[in-house]
Short mmCIF file of C-alpha atoms in Angstrom, two decimals:
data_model
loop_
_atom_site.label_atom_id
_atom_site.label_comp_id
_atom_site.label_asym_id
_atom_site.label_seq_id
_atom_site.Cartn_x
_atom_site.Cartn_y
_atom_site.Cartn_z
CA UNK A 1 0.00 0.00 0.00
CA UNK A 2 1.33 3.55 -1.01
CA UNK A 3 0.38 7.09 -0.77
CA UNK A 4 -1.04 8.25 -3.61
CA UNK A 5 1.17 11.19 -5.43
CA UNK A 6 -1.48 13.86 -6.85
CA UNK A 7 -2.97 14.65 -3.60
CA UNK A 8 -5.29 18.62 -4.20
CA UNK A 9 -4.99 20.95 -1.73
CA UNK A 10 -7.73 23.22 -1.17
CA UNK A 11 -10.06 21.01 -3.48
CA UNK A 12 -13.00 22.87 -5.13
CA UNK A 13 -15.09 19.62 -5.11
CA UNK A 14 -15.12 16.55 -3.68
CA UNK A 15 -17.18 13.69 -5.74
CA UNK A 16 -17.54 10.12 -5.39
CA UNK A 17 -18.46 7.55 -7.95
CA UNK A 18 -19.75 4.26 -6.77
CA UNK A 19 -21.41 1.10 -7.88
CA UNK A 20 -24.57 0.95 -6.02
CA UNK A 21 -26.18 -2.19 -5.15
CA UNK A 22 -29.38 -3.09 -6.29
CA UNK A 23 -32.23 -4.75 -4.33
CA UNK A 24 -33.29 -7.00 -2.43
CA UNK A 25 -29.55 -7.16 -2.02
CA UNK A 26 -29.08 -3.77 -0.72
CA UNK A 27 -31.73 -4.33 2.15
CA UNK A 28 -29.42 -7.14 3.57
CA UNK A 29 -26.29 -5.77 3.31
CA UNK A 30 -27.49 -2.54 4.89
CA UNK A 31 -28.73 -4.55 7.59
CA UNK A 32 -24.94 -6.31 8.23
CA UNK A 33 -23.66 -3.32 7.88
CA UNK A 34 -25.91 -1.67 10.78
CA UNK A 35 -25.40 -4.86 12.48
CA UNK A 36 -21.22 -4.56 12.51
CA UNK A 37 -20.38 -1.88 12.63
CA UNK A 38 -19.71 0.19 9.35
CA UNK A 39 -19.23 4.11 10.69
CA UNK A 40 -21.45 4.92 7.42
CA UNK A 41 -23.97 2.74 7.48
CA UNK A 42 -27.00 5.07 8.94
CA UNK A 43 -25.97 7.58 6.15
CA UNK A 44 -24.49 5.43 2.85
CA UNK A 45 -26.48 2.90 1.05
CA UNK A 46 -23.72 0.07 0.54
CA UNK A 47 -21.88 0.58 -2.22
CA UNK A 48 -18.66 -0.18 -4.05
CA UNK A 49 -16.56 3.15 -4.59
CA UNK A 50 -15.04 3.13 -8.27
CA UNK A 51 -13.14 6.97 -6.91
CA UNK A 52 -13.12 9.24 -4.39
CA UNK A 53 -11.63 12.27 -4.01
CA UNK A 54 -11.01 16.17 -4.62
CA UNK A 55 -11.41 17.87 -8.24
CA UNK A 56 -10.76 21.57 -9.33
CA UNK A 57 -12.35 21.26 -12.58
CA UNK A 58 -16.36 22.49 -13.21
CA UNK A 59 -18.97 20.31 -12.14
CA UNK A 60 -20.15 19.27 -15.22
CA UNK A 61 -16.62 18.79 -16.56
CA UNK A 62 -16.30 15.90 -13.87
CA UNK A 63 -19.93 14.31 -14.76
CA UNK A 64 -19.04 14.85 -18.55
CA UNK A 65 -15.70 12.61 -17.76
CA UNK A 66 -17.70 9.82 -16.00
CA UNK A 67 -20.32 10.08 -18.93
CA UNK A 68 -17.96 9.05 -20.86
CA UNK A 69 -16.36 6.50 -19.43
CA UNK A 70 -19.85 5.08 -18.71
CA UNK A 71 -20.49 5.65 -21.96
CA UNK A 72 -17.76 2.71 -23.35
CA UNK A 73 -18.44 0.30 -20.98
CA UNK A 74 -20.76 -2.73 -20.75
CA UNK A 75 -23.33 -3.86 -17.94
CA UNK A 76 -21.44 -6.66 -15.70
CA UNK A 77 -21.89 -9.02 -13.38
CA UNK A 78 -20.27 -9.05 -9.83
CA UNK A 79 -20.08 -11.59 -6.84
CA UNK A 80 -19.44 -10.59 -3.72
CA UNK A 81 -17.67 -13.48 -1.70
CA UNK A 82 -16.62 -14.50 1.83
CA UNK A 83 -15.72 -11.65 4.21
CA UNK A 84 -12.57 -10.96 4.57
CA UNK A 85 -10.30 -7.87 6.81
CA UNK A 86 -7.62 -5.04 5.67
CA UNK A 87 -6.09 -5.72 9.05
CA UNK A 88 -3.37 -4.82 10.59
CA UNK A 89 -3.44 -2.29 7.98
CA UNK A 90 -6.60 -1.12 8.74
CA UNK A 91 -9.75 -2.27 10.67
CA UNK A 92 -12.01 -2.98 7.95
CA UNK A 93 -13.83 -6.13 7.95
CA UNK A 94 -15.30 -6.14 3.87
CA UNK A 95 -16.54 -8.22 0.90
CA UNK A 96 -14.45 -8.92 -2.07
CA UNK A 97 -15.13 -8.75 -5.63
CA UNK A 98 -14.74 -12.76 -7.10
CA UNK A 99 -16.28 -11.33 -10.53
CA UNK A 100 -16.07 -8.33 -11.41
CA UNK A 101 -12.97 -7.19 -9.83
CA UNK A 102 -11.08 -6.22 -13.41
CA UNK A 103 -13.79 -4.55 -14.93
CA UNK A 104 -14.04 -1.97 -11.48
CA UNK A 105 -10.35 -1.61 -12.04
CA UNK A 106 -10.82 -0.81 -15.62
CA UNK A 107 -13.64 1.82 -14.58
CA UNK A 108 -11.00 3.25 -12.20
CA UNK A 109 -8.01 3.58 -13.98
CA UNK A 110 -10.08 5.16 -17.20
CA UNK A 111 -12.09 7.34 -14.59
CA UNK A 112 -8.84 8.76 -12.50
CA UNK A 113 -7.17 8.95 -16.32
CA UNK A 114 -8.97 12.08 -16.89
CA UNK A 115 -9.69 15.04 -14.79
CA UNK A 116 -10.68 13.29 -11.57
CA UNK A 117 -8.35 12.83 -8.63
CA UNK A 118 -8.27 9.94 -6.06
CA UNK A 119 -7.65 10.65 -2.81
CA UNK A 120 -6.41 7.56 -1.30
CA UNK A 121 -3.18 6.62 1.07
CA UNK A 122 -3.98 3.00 0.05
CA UNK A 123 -4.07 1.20 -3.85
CA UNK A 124 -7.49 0.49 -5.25
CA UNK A 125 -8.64 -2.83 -4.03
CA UNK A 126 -12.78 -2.87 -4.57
CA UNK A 127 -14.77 -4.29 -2.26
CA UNK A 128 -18.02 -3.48 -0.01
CA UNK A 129 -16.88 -2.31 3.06
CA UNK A 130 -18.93 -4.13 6.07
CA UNK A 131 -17.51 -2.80 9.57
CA UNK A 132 -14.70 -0.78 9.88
CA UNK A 133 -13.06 0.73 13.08
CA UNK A 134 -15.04 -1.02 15.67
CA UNK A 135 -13.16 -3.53 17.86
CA UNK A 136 -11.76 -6.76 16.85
CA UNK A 137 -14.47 -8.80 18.46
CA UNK A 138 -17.11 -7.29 16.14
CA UNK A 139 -14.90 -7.72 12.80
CA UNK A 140 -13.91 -10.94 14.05
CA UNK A 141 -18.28 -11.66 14.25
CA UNK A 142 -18.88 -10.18 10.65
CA UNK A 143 -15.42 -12.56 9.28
CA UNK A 144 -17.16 -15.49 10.67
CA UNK A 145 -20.89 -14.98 10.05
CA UNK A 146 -20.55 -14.11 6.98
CA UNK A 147 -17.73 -16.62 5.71
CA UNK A 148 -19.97 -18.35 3.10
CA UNK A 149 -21.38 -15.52 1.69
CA UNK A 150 -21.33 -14.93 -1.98
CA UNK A 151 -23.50 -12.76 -3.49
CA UNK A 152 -24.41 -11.56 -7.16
CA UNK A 153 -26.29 -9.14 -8.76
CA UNK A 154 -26.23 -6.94 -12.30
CA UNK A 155 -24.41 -3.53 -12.51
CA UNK A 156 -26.25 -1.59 -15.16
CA UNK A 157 -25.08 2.10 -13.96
CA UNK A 158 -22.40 4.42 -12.13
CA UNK A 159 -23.45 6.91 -9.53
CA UNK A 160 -22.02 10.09 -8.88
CA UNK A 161 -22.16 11.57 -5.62
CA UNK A 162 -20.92 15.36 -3.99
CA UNK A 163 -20.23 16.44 -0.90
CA UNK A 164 -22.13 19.10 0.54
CA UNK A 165 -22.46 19.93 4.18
CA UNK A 166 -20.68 16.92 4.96
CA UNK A 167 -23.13 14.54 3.40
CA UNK A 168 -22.73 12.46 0.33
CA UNK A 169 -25.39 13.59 -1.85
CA UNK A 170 -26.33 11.70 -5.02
CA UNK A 171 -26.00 14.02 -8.35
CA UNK A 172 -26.39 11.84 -11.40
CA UNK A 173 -26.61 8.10 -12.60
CA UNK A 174 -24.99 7.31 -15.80
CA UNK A 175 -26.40 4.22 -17.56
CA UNK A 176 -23.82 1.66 -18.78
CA UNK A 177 -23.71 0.48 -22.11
#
């Protein structure tokens, strides 16, 4: 894990861009999350984040980037599989991608290619985050209870999400081809 380089100061936006999760799916992994322990969980649907970061561009510079980049790639299929932890690293107790994983790293790279910037002191690894800095006996709980899981469902768009008044706030879906 590294720092990455192109850190903004003073950013003039900061955006996300996520995979949401459909339903019924979303129900139940909301619930684990509320259940272990994610710090977001009250506030973000569960999701898996594609970038986050600052940006200095326009607005509609940023969502005319993703647009494209939406714009060339296909639908897909990911499986979520057994829980698994970031520790020591970090406590984070999460869900891999088994399918799926190269076409979020695709998405990535070709989004954070262009004018976006992603803030991260780690590499990009996607998963769905289930409980992260709680203590070790509940990410130890969520590792065990949910070492069979393996999940699947259809990713037909990208979200993009601001920041404003320190709430992610959804600003536009983009459809994937």
């Amino acid at each position: 894990m590294y720092p990455f380089p192109n850190r903004i100061e003073n950013p003039r936006y900061t955006l996300g861009v996520v995979i949401s999760v459909p339903e019924p799916l979303r129900t139940q992994l909301h619930h684990w999350r509320v259940r272990y322990g994610a710090a977001d969980s009250q506030q973000v649907a569960p999701h898996i984040t594609l970038v986050t970061g600052s940006y200095r561009g326009t607005w509609e510079a940023a969502a005319e980037h993703v647009a494209r980049v939406c714009a060339e790639q296909r639908g897909f299929t990911v499986r979520l599989g057994p829980a698994q932890s970031f520790r020591p690293v970090t406590q984070v107790t999460y869900l891999p991608l088994e399918v799926g994983e190269r076409v979020c790293h695709q998405l990535h790279q070709s989004l954070v290619n262009g004018p976006l910037v992603h803030d991260s002191a780690y590499s990009y690894h996607p998963h769905l985050t289930i409980a992260q800095n709680v203590p070790d006996a509940q990410l130890e709980r969520a590792l065990a209870d949910l070492a069979q899981v393996r999940l699947d469902f259809a990713v037909t768009e990208v979200q993009l999400f601001d920041m404003r008044h320190g709430e992610w706030n959804l600003s536009q879906s983009f459809t994937l081809t």
